[in-house]
Amino acid sequence: MTETRRMPWPGGRPQAVADVDLSRPHLVGIGGLGMAPLATLLRGAGTTVTGSDASRGGHAAHHVDGRTVVVRSTAIEETNVEVSAAKVQGIPVVHRAQALDLVLADHNWTAVTGTHGKTTTTAMLAHILLRSGLDPTWAIGGSPIGMEAARWSIREAGVAEVDESDRSFLLTSPPIALVLNLDADHLENYNGRYGELVDAFEQWGRHLGEDTQLVLCGDDGGAMMLRHRLLGIGGSPHITTYGRTAAADMRIQRIESGRAGSVVALTSGVTFTFPVLGEEQALNAVGAITVAGLYGVPEADAAQALETFAGVERRLTHSTFDTGTTILTSYAHHPTAIRADLEAARQLADECRGRLILAFQPSGLHRVTTMYTEIALALAAADETVLLPLHTRYTGGEHDHLLPMIADRQRRVRAVARDLAEATDALLEAVKPGDVIVLMGTGDVADLAPALATATEAVETARLG
């Protein structure tokens, strides 16, 4: 039993294609969070882009006729009709990461990667570069608030997130790389071994070479393991670190998190207010400031730019209603990210003098199968939890036992819902005015927000009436 995101190249490197002609690319799955921004960049670069998506007319063999290259993501199977047709016609098929690397070849761009925080940090850096007048190119695998997911410019500065989960980051050769953290996730693509994940990053670092600037979080054990491996190796990238540790090159003096975000003080004397919840995002903001310095942006200017950063949808974005109830949406699915987001939500709940109510949708069959105990422990930070069905591409029913296994290890589970309607009912029974509700997971759990907002407002109106 495997999931769609399990790679055909475990233990190795994705296959790169030589002599790619990007003049007439066809993107399979063009509506995806990674493919849509790539399409924007390719169009900006002057190519004639076509694409197909299962939700927009579907796939057909004739779609690749006359194309110079077919681009696919990891989510697209080798048996896809368009991929198969391209191979029959002798049209090269490349991974999305290689196409991204090729279209950015003339840019001084930064690749942002790591287990947690890639999307938001990419948006932060894009925001800084834009506000600093550098007219950057960017590709963000999410929905940043107040800015496009992708933008093309002929100027050199650029930033894009690259994916470690499927090893496709190994197909990129950025002049600058930012590694936020290395956590044990997506290990189904690393033969179940965390060490093999670090090996892949070491392989990438050696490939990037001494002309590359590599920025690492000094507070993260995995990133520092990577630093140790690369130090002293001939031809390795130039390494800069940031964090709260005393040895960091860009050192944080303090982070004070609260309802309005975080106040961050650097040892350089720069202090700024970062209007996004959570200490981890504040730490990532300092990573973005560190990279901005490599483009000549002064620390104070980069910090000031971040004070107007609006965040990314489903990354602890929140709405507060007249009842005093706050609804947060979170994309967290790994135990580390779950703990970080619930810690930030708890601070908000404490300030509101309310409880923390969680709707959690587990994500990824392999992750939940191997980490259900750790997930359950992380969920204990909530006062009450409603569990939703597992979000996975695999549909066979054999995973139905996983939710009870989480519930058995987490005594604050109020209900195990069969669908969104049951989850809505359970949450409405639990919530009181002033509570903070967190809708957490990678699937449709965020769709609960409109119904909950309407219902809580209706209850308050009835009470006052």
mmCIF file with all atom_site columns, N, CA and C in Angstrom, residues 6 55-56 68 77 200 214 247 271 284-285 290 327 329 361 368 406 434:
data_model
loop_
_atom_site.group_PDB
_atom_site.id
_atom_site.type_symbol
_atom_site.label_atom_id
_atom_site.label_alt_id
_atom_site.label_comp_id
_atom_site.label_asym_id
_atom_site.label_entity_id
_atom_site.label_seq_id
_atom_site.pdbx_PDB_ins_code
_atom_site.Cartn_x
_atom_site.Cartn_y
_atom_site.Cartn_z
_atom_site.occupancy
_atom_site.B_iso_or_equiv
_atom_site.pdbx_formal_charge
_atom_site.auth_seq_id
_atom_site.auth_comp_id
_atom_site.auth_asym_id
_atom_site.auth_atom_id
_atom_site.pdbx_PDB_model_num
ATOM 1  N N  . ARG A 1 6   ? 4.582   8.933  -2.803  1.00 0.00 ? 6   ARG A N  1
ATOM 2  C CA . ARG A 1 6   ? 5.762   8.094  -2.641  1.00 0.00 ? 6   ARG A CA 1
ATOM 3  C C  . ARG A 1 6   ? 6.523   8.057  -3.951  1.00 0.00 ? 6   ARG A C  1
ATOM 4  N N  . SER A 1 55  ? -9.477  18.771 -12.597 1.00 0.00 ? 55  SER A N  1
ATOM 5  C CA . SER A 1 55  ? -10.675 19.520 -12.221 1.00 0.00 ? 55  SER A CA 1
ATOM 6  C C  . SER A 1 55  ? -11.098 20.527 -13.286 1.00 0.00 ? 55  SER A C  1
ATOM 7  N N  . ARG A 1 56  ? -10.328 20.614 -14.386 1.00 0.00 ? 56  ARG A N  1
ATOM 8  C CA . ARG A 1 56  ? -10.637 21.599 -15.423 1.00 0.00 ? 56  ARG A CA 1
ATOM 9  C C  . ARG A 1 56  ? -10.604 20.956 -16.808 1.00 0.00 ? 56  ARG A C  1
ATOM 10 N N  . THR A 1 68  ? 7.049   21.220 -26.762 1.00 0.00 ? 68  THR A N  1
ATOM 11 C CA . THR A 1 68  ? 8.486   20.928 -26.736 1.00 0.00 ? 68  THR A CA 1
ATOM 12 C C  . THR A 1 68  ? 8.893   20.181 -25.471 1.00 0.00 ? 68  THR A C  1
ATOM 13 N N  . GLU A 1 77  ? 0.999   10.578 -11.873 1.00 0.00 ? 77  GLU A N  1
ATOM 14 C CA . GLU A 1 77  ? 1.521   9.219  -12.037 1.00 0.00 ? 77  GLU A CA 1
ATOM 15 C C  . GLU A 1 77  ? 2.231   9.047  -13.374 1.00 0.00 ? 77  GLU A C  1
ATOM 16 N N  . ALA A 1 200 ? 20.478  13.554 1.894   1.00 0.00 ? 200 ALA A N  1
ATOM 17 C CA . ALA A 1 200 ? 20.035  14.214 0.669   1.00 0.00 ? 200 ALA A CA 1
ATOM 18 C C  . ALA A 1 200 ? 20.374  15.692 0.694   1.00 0.00 ? 200 ALA A C  1
ATOM 19 N N  . LEU A 1 214 ? 24.508  29.633 1.575   1.00 0.00 ? 214 LEU A N  1
ATOM 20 C CA . LEU A 1 214 ? 23.588  28.735 2.265   1.00 0.00 ? 214 LEU A CA 1
ATOM 21 C C  . LEU A 1 214 ? 23.278  29.321 3.640   1.00 0.00 ? 214 LEU A C  1
ATOM 22 N N  . ALA A 1 247 ? 25.940  31.353 18.932  1.00 0.00 ? 247 ALA A N  1
ATOM 23 C CA . ALA A 1 247 ? 26.881  31.212 17.827  1.00 0.00 ? 247 ALA A CA 1
ATOM 24 C C  . ALA A 1 247 ? 26.326  31.695 16.491  1.00 0.00 ? 247 ALA A C  1
ATOM 25 N N  . THR A 1 271 ? 14.689  46.246 16.323  1.00 0.00 ? 271 THR A N  1
ATOM 26 C CA . THR A 1 271 ? 13.507  45.645 16.940  1.00 0.00 ? 271 THR A CA 1
ATOM 27 C C  . THR A 1 271 ? 12.312  45.904 16.041  1.00 0.00 ? 271 THR A C  1
ATOM 28 N N  . ASN A 1 284 ? 11.351  32.308 11.569  1.00 0.00 ? 284 ASN A N  1
ATOM 29 C CA . ASN A 1 284 ? 11.477  32.250 10.112  1.00 0.00 ? 284 ASN A CA 1
ATOM 30 C C  . ASN A 1 284 ? 11.619  33.646 9.511   1.00 0.00 ? 284 ASN A C  1
ATOM 31 N N  . ALA A 1 285 ? 10.963  34.628 10.125  1.00 0.00 ? 285 ALA A N  1
ATOM 32 C CA . ALA A 1 285 ? 11.084  36.004 9.641   1.00 0.00 ? 285 ALA A CA 1
ATOM 33 C C  . ALA A 1 285 ? 12.526  36.487 9.707   1.00 0.00 ? 285 ALA A C  1
ATOM 34 N N  . THR A 1 290 ? 17.797  37.670 7.118   1.00 0.00 ? 290 THR A N  1
ATOM 35 C CA . THR A 1 290 ? 19.185  37.271 6.867   1.00 0.00 ? 290 THR A CA 1
ATOM 36 C C  . THR A 1 290 ? 19.454  37.137 5.376   1.00 0.00 ? 290 THR A C  1
ATOM 37 N N  . ILE A 1 327 ? -11.660 32.265 15.142  1.00 0.00 ? 327 ILE A N  1
ATOM 38 C CA . ILE A 1 327 ? -11.433 31.062 14.341  1.00 0.00 ? 327 ILE A CA 1
ATOM 39 C C  . ILE A 1 327 ? -10.095 31.197 13.634  1.00 0.00 ? 327 ILE A C  1
ATOM 40 N N  . THR A 1 329 ? -7.254  29.195 11.115  1.00 0.00 ? 329 THR A N  1
ATOM 41 C CA . THR A 1 329 ? -7.035  28.082 10.191  1.00 0.00 ? 329 THR A CA 1
ATOM 42 C C  . THR A 1 329 ? -5.545  27.791 10.132  1.00 0.00 ? 329 THR A C  1
ATOM 43 N N  . GLN A 1 361 ? -7.740  17.418 11.255  1.00 0.00 ? 361 GLN A N  1
ATOM 44 C CA . GLN A 1 361 ? -7.847  16.460 10.162  1.00 0.00 ? 361 GLN A CA 1
ATOM 45 C C  . GLN A 1 361 ? -6.457  15.871 9.901   1.00 0.00 ? 361 GLN A C  1
ATOM 46 N N  . VAL A 1 368 ? 0.620   9.372  9.541   1.00 0.00 ? 368 VAL A N  1
ATOM 47 C CA . VAL A 1 368 ? -0.259  9.039  10.658  1.00 0.00 ? 368 VAL A CA 1
ATOM 48 C C  . VAL A 1 368 ? -0.001  7.620  11.156  1.00 0.00 ? 368 VAL A C  1
ATOM 49 N N  . ILE A 1 406 ? -5.606  7.388  17.569  1.00 0.00 ? 406 ILE A N  1
ATOM 50 C CA . ILE A 1 406 ? -5.245  8.721  18.061  1.00 0.00 ? 406 ILE A CA 1
ATOM 51 C C  . ILE A 1 406 ? -6.120  9.076  19.257  1.00 0.00 ? 406 ILE A C  1
ATOM 52 N N  . GLY A 1 434 ? -15.890 33.696 23.421  1.00 0.00 ? 434 GLY A N  1
ATOM 53 C CA . GLY A 1 434 ? -14.529 33.957 23.884  1.00 0.00 ? 434 GLY A CA 1
ATOM 54 C C  . GLY A 1 434 ? -13.553 32.850 23.587  1.00 0.00 ? 434 GLY A C  1
#
